Coordinates of C-alpha atoms and ligand atoms in Angstrom, one line a residue:
M1 CA 4.3 -27.3 -10.7
A2 CA 4.2 -23.5 -10.2
T3 CA 4.8 -22.5 -6.7
H4 CA 4.7 -19.2 -4.6
A5 CA 8.3 -17.5 -4.9
K6 CA 10.2 -17.3 -1.9
L7 CA 12.0 -14.6 -3.7
S8 CA 9.1 -12.9 -4.7
P9 CA 8.6 -10.0 -6.4
S10 CA 6.5 -8.2 -3.9
S11 CA 9.3 -8.5 -1.2
A12 CA 12.4 -8.2 -3.6
V13 CA 12.7 -4.4 -2.4
R14 CA 13.8 -6.0 0.7
W15 CA 16.1 -9.0 -0.6
L16 CA 17.7 -7.0 -3.3
S17 CA 18.8 -4.6 -0.7
C18 CA 19.4 -6.7 2.1
P19 CA 20.4 -10.3 1.0
A20 CA 20.3 -11.5 4.8
A21 CA 16.3 -10.9 4.9
P22 CA 15.5 -14.2 3.5
L23 CA 17.4 -16.1 6.2
M24 CA 16.5 -13.9 9.0
E25 CA 12.8 -14.2 8.0
R26 CA 13.0 -18.1 7.3
G27 CA 10.4 -20.2 9.5
K28 CA 8.5 -17.0 10.7
P29 CA 5.0 -17.0 10.0
N30 CA 3.2 -14.3 8.0
T31 CA 0.9 -12.1 9.3
A32 CA -2.3 -11.5 7.8
N33 CA -3.8 -8.1 8.7
S34 CA -7.2 -6.5 8.0
Y35 CA -5.4 -4.2 5.4
A36 CA -3.9 -6.9 3.5
A37 CA -7.1 -8.8 3.4
E38 CA -9.0 -5.6 2.1
G39 CA -6.4 -5.1 -0.4
T40 CA -7.0 -8.7 -1.5
A41 CA -10.7 -8.1 -1.8
A42 CA -10.2 -5.2 -3.9
H43 CA -7.8 -7.0 -6.5
H44 CA -10.5 -9.5 -6.5
L45 CA -13.3 -7.6 -7.4
A46 CA -10.9 -5.6 -10.0
D47 CA -10.1 -9.2 -11.5
Q48 CA -13.4 -10.5 -11.8
C49 CA -14.9 -7.2 -13.4
L50 CA -11.9 -7.0 -15.8
S51 CA -12.0 -10.8 -16.6
F52 CA -16.0 -11.1 -16.9
G53 CA -17.1 -7.4 -17.9
Y54 CA -19.0 -6.4 -14.5
S55 CA -19.0 -3.2 -13.2
P56 CA -17.3 -3.1 -9.7
S57 CA -20.8 -1.2 -8.7
D58 CA -22.9 -4.5 -9.7
K59 CA -21.1 -6.0 -6.6
V60 CA -21.9 -3.2 -4.1
S61 CA -23.0 -5.2 -1.0
K62 CA -21.8 -8.5 -2.0
V63 CA -19.5 -10.1 0.6
L64 CA -16.0 -11.3 -0.5
A65 CA -14.5 -13.8 1.8
V66 CA -10.8 -14.4 2.5
S67 CA -9.6 -17.8 3.7
S68 CA -6.5 -19.8 3.4
K69 CA -7.6 -21.2 0.4
G70 CA -8.1 -18.1 -1.5
I71 CA -10.8 -15.6 -1.8
G72 CA -13.9 -15.6 -3.6
F73 CA -18.1 -14.0 -3.0
F74 CA -19.4 -15.5 -0.1
K75 CA -22.1 -18.2 -0.6
H76 CA -24.6 -18.6 2.4
D77 CA -24.5 -22.1 2.2
Q78 CA -20.9 -22.4 1.1
P79 CA -19.2 -25.0 3.4
N80 CA -16.2 -24.7 5.7
K81 CA -17.2 -21.2 7.1
K82 CA -14.9 -22.0 9.7
D83 CA -11.7 -21.4 7.3
I84 CA -13.0 -17.7 6.5
A85 CA -10.2 -15.3 8.0
F86 CA -11.9 -12.1 6.9
E87 CA -15.3 -11.0 5.3
Y88 CA -15.5 -7.8 3.2
E89 CA -18.8 -6.2 2.2
V90 CA -17.6 -4.4 -1.0
D91 CA -19.0 -1.0 -0.4
Q92 CA -19.4 1.9 -3.1
D93 CA -16.1 3.6 -1.8
M94 CA -14.0 0.1 -3.0
A95 CA -16.3 0.0 -6.2
D96 CA -15.2 3.6 -7.0
Y97 CA -11.8 3.2 -6.6
V98 CA -11.6 -0.1 -8.3
Q99 CA -13.4 1.3 -11.0
E100 CA -10.7 4.1 -11.5
Y101 CA -8.1 1.5 -11.9
I102 CA -10.3 -0.3 -14.5
D103 CA -11.0 3.1 -16.2
L104 CA -7.0 3.3 -16.3
I105 CA -6.4 0.1 -17.9
D106 CA -9.3 0.6 -20.4
N107 CA -7.7 4.1 -21.6
I108 CA -4.3 2.7 -21.9
M109 CA -5.6 -0.8 -23.9
A110 CA -7.5 1.5 -26.0
A111 CA -4.7 4.1 -27.0
A112 CA -2.2 1.3 -27.2
K113 CA -4.2 -1.2 -29.0
A114 CA -3.1 -3.6 -26.5
E115 CA -4.3 -7.1 -25.5
G116 CA -4.7 -7.7 -21.7
F117 CA -4.0 -10.4 -19.3
F118 CA -5.2 -9.8 -16.0
E119 CA -4.1 -11.8 -12.4
Q120 CA -1.4 -13.3 -14.9
A121 CA 0.7 -15.8 -13.7
L122 CA 4.6 -15.0 -14.7
P123 CA 7.3 -17.8 -14.4
L124 CA 10.4 -16.5 -12.3
E125 CA 12.8 -19.4 -12.4
S126 CA 14.6 -17.9 -15.2
I127 CA 15.0 -14.9 -12.7
T128 CA 15.7 -16.4 -9.3
G129 CA 16.5 -19.8 -10.1
E130 CA 13.6 -21.1 -7.9
K131 CA 12.4 -24.2 -9.5
G132 CA 8.4 -23.8 -10.3
A133 CA 8.3 -20.2 -9.0
T134 CA 5.8 -17.7 -10.2
G135 CA 4.3 -14.2 -9.5
T136 CA 1.4 -12.8 -10.3
A137 CA 1.2 -9.3 -12.0
D138 CA -2.0 -7.5 -11.7
A139 CA -2.5 -6.7 -15.3
V140 CA -0.2 -7.0 -18.4
L141 CA -0.7 -5.4 -21.5
I142 CA 0.9 -6.5 -24.8
T143 CA 1.6 -4.2 -28.0
D144 CA 3.8 -5.1 -30.9
K145 CA 6.5 -3.4 -29.2
E146 CA 5.8 -2.9 -25.7
I147 CA 4.7 -4.7 -22.6
I148 CA 3.2 -2.6 -20.0
V149 CA 2.6 -3.9 -16.4
I150 CA 0.1 -2.1 -14.2
D151 CA 0.2 -2.6 -10.7
L152 CA -3.0 -1.7 -8.2
K153 CA -1.9 -0.5 -4.9
Y154 CA -5.1 -0.3 -2.9
G155 CA -3.4 0.9 0.5
Q156 CA -3.4 4.7 1.4
G157 CA -0.6 4.8 3.4
N158 CA 2.6 5.1 1.8
Q159 CA 2.9 6.7 -2.0
V160 CA 4.6 4.0 -4.1
D161 CA 6.2 5.4 -7.3
A162 CA 6.9 3.1 -10.6
E163 CA 10.7 4.4 -11.3
R164 CA 13.0 1.6 -10.4
N165 CA 10.4 -0.2 -8.5
P166 CA 11.9 -3.5 -8.0
Q167 CA 8.3 -5.1 -7.7
L168 CA 7.7 -4.1 -10.9
M169 CA 10.7 -4.4 -12.8
M170 CA 10.6 -7.8 -11.7
Y171 CA 6.9 -8.4 -13.0
G172 CA 8.3 -6.5 -16.3
L173 CA 11.4 -9.0 -16.6
A174 CA 9.3 -12.1 -16.2
A175 CA 6.6 -10.8 -18.6
L176 CA 9.5 -10.1 -21.1
N177 CA 10.7 -13.5 -20.9
E178 CA 7.5 -15.0 -21.3
F179 CA 6.0 -12.7 -24.2
D180 CA 9.3 -11.6 -26.0
V181 CA 8.9 -14.4 -28.4
L182 CA 5.3 -13.3 -29.6
A183 CA 6.7 -9.8 -30.4
E184 CA 9.6 -7.5 -30.7
I185 CA 9.4 -5.9 -27.6
E186 CA 11.7 -2.6 -27.0
S187 CA 10.4 -1.3 -24.0
V188 CA 8.7 -2.1 -20.9
R189 CA 6.2 0.4 -19.2
L190 CA 5.5 0.0 -15.4
I191 CA 2.6 1.8 -14.0
I192 CA 1.2 2.1 -10.4
S193 CA -2.3 3.0 -9.8
Q194 CA -3.1 3.8 -6.1
P195 CA -6.4 5.2 -6.4
R196 CA -7.1 5.9 -2.9
R197 CA -4.1 8.5 -3.3
Q198 CA -5.6 9.8 -6.2
H199 CA -1.8 8.6 -7.6
V200 CA -0.8 7.3 -10.6
S201 CA 2.9 6.8 -11.4
E202 CA 4.4 5.6 -14.6
W203 CA 8.1 5.0 -16.3
T204 CA 9.6 3.3 -18.9
I205 CA 13.0 1.1 -19.1
S206 CA 14.0 -0.3 -22.6
A207 CA 13.9 -4.2 -22.7
D208 CA 17.7 -4.4 -23.0
E209 CA 18.2 -2.2 -19.3
L210 CA 15.7 -4.6 -17.9
K211 CA 17.4 -7.4 -19.0
A212 CA 20.9 -6.3 -17.7
W213 CA 19.3 -5.5 -14.3
G214 CA 18.3 -8.9 -14.4
E215 CA 21.8 -10.2 -14.3
T216 CA 22.2 -8.2 -11.0
V217 CA 19.0 -10.0 -9.5
S218 CA 20.0 -13.4 -10.7
N219 CA 23.4 -12.7 -8.9
T220 CA 22.1 -11.9 -6.0
A221 CA 19.2 -14.6 -5.8
K222 CA 22.1 -17.2 -6.4
L223 CA 24.0 -15.4 -3.4
I224 CA 21.0 -15.7 -1.1
D225 CA 20.5 -19.1 -2.4
S226 CA 24.2 -20.0 -0.8
L227 CA 23.6 -19.2 2.4
D228 CA 22.5 -21.1 5.4
E229 CA 22.4 -20.9 9.4
T230 CA 26.2 -21.3 9.4
S231 CA 26.5 -18.0 7.1
D232 CA 28.1 -14.8 8.5
L233 CA 25.4 -12.4 7.2
T234 CA 27.3 -9.4 8.8
D235 CA 28.1 -7.8 5.3
L236 CA 24.8 -8.5 4.0
F237 CA 22.8 -6.6 6.0
A238 CA 21.6 -3.5 4.6
P239 CA 18.8 -1.6 7.0
S240 CA 16.5 1.0 5.1
E241 CA 12.7 2.1 5.3
D242 CA 11.7 0.6 2.4
A243 CA 13.6 -2.9 3.0
C244 CA 12.8 -3.1 6.8
R245 CA 9.5 -1.8 6.7
Y246 CA 7.6 -5.3 6.1
C247 CA 10.7 -7.4 7.1
K248 CA 9.5 -10.5 9.4
A249 CA 12.8 -10.0 11.1
S250 CA 12.3 -6.3 12.1
A251 CA 11.4 -6.4 15.7
E252 CA 14.8 -8.8 16.3
C253 CA 17.0 -7.6 13.6
K254 CA 19.9 -6.6 15.6
A255 CA 21.5 -4.7 12.2
Y256 CA 18.0 -2.7 12.1
A257 CA 18.3 -2.0 15.4
E258 CA 21.6 -0.8 15.5
H259 CA 21.2 1.6 12.7
V260 CA 18.4 3.3 14.3
H261 CA 20.4 3.7 17.5
R262 CA 23.2 4.9 15.4
T263 CA 20.7 7.3 13.6
V264 CA 19.2 8.6 16.9
C265 CA 22.1 9.1 18.7
A266 CA 24.8 10.5 16.4
D267 CA 25.7 13.8 15.1
F268 CA 24.2 13.3 11.9
E269 CA 27.1 13.3 9.9
D270 CA 29.3 10.4 11.1
L271 CA 26.5 7.4 12.1
D272 CA 29.4 5.9 13.9
A273 CA 30.3 8.6 15.8
P274 CA 29.1 9.4 19.5
L275 CA 26.6 11.6 20.2
T276 CA 28.0 15.2 20.6
V277 CA 25.3 17.3 21.9
D278 CA 27.4 20.4 21.6
D279 CA 28.5 20.1 18.2
A280 CA 24.8 19.5 17.0
K281 CA 24.0 22.2 14.2
Y282 CA 20.4 22.4 13.4
D283 CA 20.9 24.2 9.9
G284 CA 19.0 23.1 6.8
D285 CA 21.5 20.6 6.0
T286 CA 21.0 18.8 9.4
L287 CA 17.3 18.8 9.5
A288 CA 17.3 17.4 6.1
K289 CA 19.6 14.5 7.0
M290 CA 17.5 14.0 10.2
F291 CA 13.9 14.3 8.4
E292 CA 15.4 11.5 5.9
R293 CA 15.6 9.2 8.8
I294 CA 11.9 9.6 10.5
G295 CA 10.5 6.9 8.4
L296 CA 12.9 4.2 9.2
I297 CA 12.9 5.2 12.9
K298 CA 9.1 5.2 13.0
E299 CA 8.8 1.8 11.3
W300 CA 11.4 0.2 14.2
I301 CA 9.0 1.7 16.6
K302 CA 6.2 0.1 14.8
A303 CA 7.8 -3.3 14.4
V304 CA 9.0 -3.1 18.4
E305 CA 5.4 -2.3 19.6
Q306 CA 3.7 -5.2 17.5
A307 CA 6.5 -7.7 19.1
T308 CA 6.2 -6.5 22.2
V309 CA 2.2 -6.9 22.2
D310 CA 2.7 -10.4 20.6
K311 CA 4.5 -11.5 23.3
L312 CA 2.4 -10.4 26.0
Y313 CA -0.6 -11.8 24.1
A314 CA 1.2 -15.2 24.1
G315 CA 1.6 -14.8 28.0
E316 CA 5.3 -14.3 27.7
S317 CA 7.0 -11.7 30.3
V318 CA 8.4 -8.2 28.7
G319 CA 10.2 -6.4 31.5
D320 CA 7.5 -4.5 33.8
F321 CA 5.2 -4.3 30.9
K322 CA 1.5 -5.6 30.6
L323 CA -1.4 -5.6 28.6
V324 CA -4.4 -3.4 30.1
Q325 CA -7.7 -2.4 28.5
S326 CA -7.4 0.9 26.8
R327 CA -10.4 3.8 27.2
G328 CA -12.1 2.1 24.6
G329 CA -14.2 4.3 21.7
R330 CA -17.5 6.4 21.9
R331 CA -20.6 5.0 23.4
K332 CA -22.8 3.5 21.1
W333 CA -26.4 1.8 21.4
L334 CA -26.1 -1.9 21.9
D335 CA -29.0 -2.7 19.6
E336 CA -30.2 0.8 17.4
E337 CA -33.5 -0.7 16.6
Q338 CA -34.2 -1.6 20.3
A339 CA -32.9 1.8 21.3
E340 CA -34.8 3.7 18.5
A341 CA -38.0 1.9 19.7
T342 CA -37.6 2.6 23.0
L343 CA -36.9 6.4 22.3
K344 CA -40.0 6.4 20.2
A345 CA -42.3 5.2 23.0
M346 CA -41.1 7.6 25.1
R347 CA -42.6 10.3 22.6
L348 CA -39.9 11.9 21.8
K349 CA -40.1 14.3 18.7
V350 CA -38.4 13.4 15.1
D351 CA -36.3 16.5 15.4
D352 CA -34.9 15.6 19.0
M353 CA -34.5 12.0 18.0
Y354 CA -32.6 12.1 15.0
N355 CA -29.7 14.1 13.8
K356 CA -30.1 15.3 10.0
K357 CA -27.2 15.8 7.9
L358 CA -26.9 17.4 4.2
I359 CA -25.2 15.0 2.0
S360 CA -21.5 15.3 1.0
P361 CA -20.2 16.3 -2.6
T362 CA -19.0 12.9 -2.6
D363 CA -22.7 11.4 -1.7
A364 CA -23.9 13.5 -4.6
E365 CA -21.8 12.1 -7.0
K366 CA -22.8 8.9 -5.9
L367 CA -26.3 9.9 -6.6
K368 CA -24.9 10.9 -10.0
K369 CA -23.6 7.9 -11.0
A370 CA -26.5 5.7 -9.8
G371 CA -28.7 8.1 -11.7
T372 CA -30.6 9.9 -8.9
L373 CA -29.0 13.2 -10.0
G374 CA -29.1 14.0 -14.0
D375 CA -26.0 15.8 -15.9
I376 CA -27.7 19.1 -15.8
Q377 CA -28.7 19.3 -12.0
W378 CA -24.6 17.9 -11.3
N379 CA -23.0 20.6 -13.4
K380 CA -25.3 23.1 -11.4
L381 CA -23.8 21.7 -8.2
Q382 CA -20.1 22.2 -9.6
D383 CA -20.2 26.0 -8.4
L384 CA -21.5 25.0 -4.9
I385 CA -18.3 22.6 -4.4
V386 CA -14.9 24.0 -3.1
K387 CA -11.9 21.7 -1.9
P388 CA -10.0 23.5 0.8
A389 CA -6.3 23.3 0.5
G390 CA -4.6 21.1 2.2
N391 CA -2.2 21.9 5.1
P392 CA 1.4 22.3 4.2
T393 CA 3.4 19.0 4.0
I394 CA 7.0 18.1 3.4
A395 CA 7.8 16.3 0.2
P396 CA 11.0 15.4 -1.2
G397 CA 12.5 17.6 -4.2
S398 CA 11.3 14.9 -6.7
D399 CA 7.8 15.2 -6.0
K400 CA 5.8 16.7 -8.9
R401 CA 3.6 19.4 -6.8
E402 CA 4.7 22.7 -6.6
A403 CA 6.7 23.8 -3.8
I404 CA 4.7 26.2 -1.7
I405 CA 6.1 29.8 -2.0
T406 CA 6.7 31.5 1.5
N407 CA 7.6 34.8 1.8
P408 CA 8.6 35.4 5.7
V409 CA 9.4 39.3 5.1
E410 CA 5.5 39.9 4.2
M411 CA 4.3 37.7 6.8
F412 CA 6.5 39.9 9.1
D413 CA 4.7 42.8 7.5
D414 CA 1.4 41.6 8.0
L415 CA 1.8 40.9 11.8
T416 CA 3.7 44.7 12.5
E417 CA 0.8 46.4 10.4
A418 CA -2.0 44.3 12.6
Ligands
SF4_1 S1 15.0 -6.1 9.5 FE1 15.9 -4.8 7.7 S2 18.3 -5.5 8.1 FE2 17.3 -6.7 9.3 S3 17.1 -8.3 8.1 FE3 15.0 -7.3 7.9 S4 15.5 -5.9 6.1 FE4 17.5 -6.4 6.2

């Protein structure tokens, strides 16, 4: 019988780099959150559209209900409403983002003349040794010589790239094991679609190299399988931003806490050395080393904050800290219809009662998609649309965007002329 994998592709970035993590996480509950449920809703919408040929826009205003038993479109007469953990009304934004993912798949399938399998369960037992374990790939496309694995990332937080991405490599390897008998597969293409970040990342690996990588995965899985509560994990911990971000043990992992402590306190050249403020050199190399560690420290702070909130909610004591009510959001009408009727009864002018706002280019584009604006009208609007440049942001050297060229001398000249 197929079972959800303990050594799953989605957590491979963690257990492959930190083999101590599965034992540390054992017995800790999954903490579902609204972002994860939103992602589940987007994946279900995409799957329904790809499998049954709907357009995502057809499902706008329909409610997806996420429960412990799975996900489906909400029916008002459905039993067991109490089981529902989250509900999502599909809005036009979700429909547009899912449409981008579907367009990407359609284009690749047409160009590669590929056959597509969606929400495809793939056996993992031959990779991790875990009996009956499967993982579900969002989309697997098969051609004569190539397997293409496409993963929808609905989050807009961290940008995710395909190159050497352990989750996609595991799906690719599992697909290779499953479909290699049907065709002579030479390469596996891994694609991440992250429509809310306007990001598509693609990387290709040869079938042979992927199989060789699979050997190291199997060896790590065997090592993890051999561990129990009596094992010495000291040399297996490997804290890193990617590994620790979603680790269920992150708030109580000594190795992670010590690593953050050393990172913050050390002089950024020798992590085991004591703090030597006098020697601190804030040159470019030192700043780069410090900057690289910001993500790791931020994730640790989030984990500690969440664990503190969880303990306080559970009524446990955390030193002198307590939960208090925050200032709350902006004031709003308790019942808009009642407020509107009351204001009307006060004979307020329409202009005083309502705010009128011009629609945005995004709203206009929705009108174009809905057929309210025609092609000619939409084209006329193009010259009126600008996209302001974003603020400068720091990116690693591998980022594909052009570096902003700054010239401090010219900037200085401008200031002296003013
Ligand atoms: S918090 Fe990080 S170092 Fe600790 S077990 Fe989890 S992944 Fe490993």
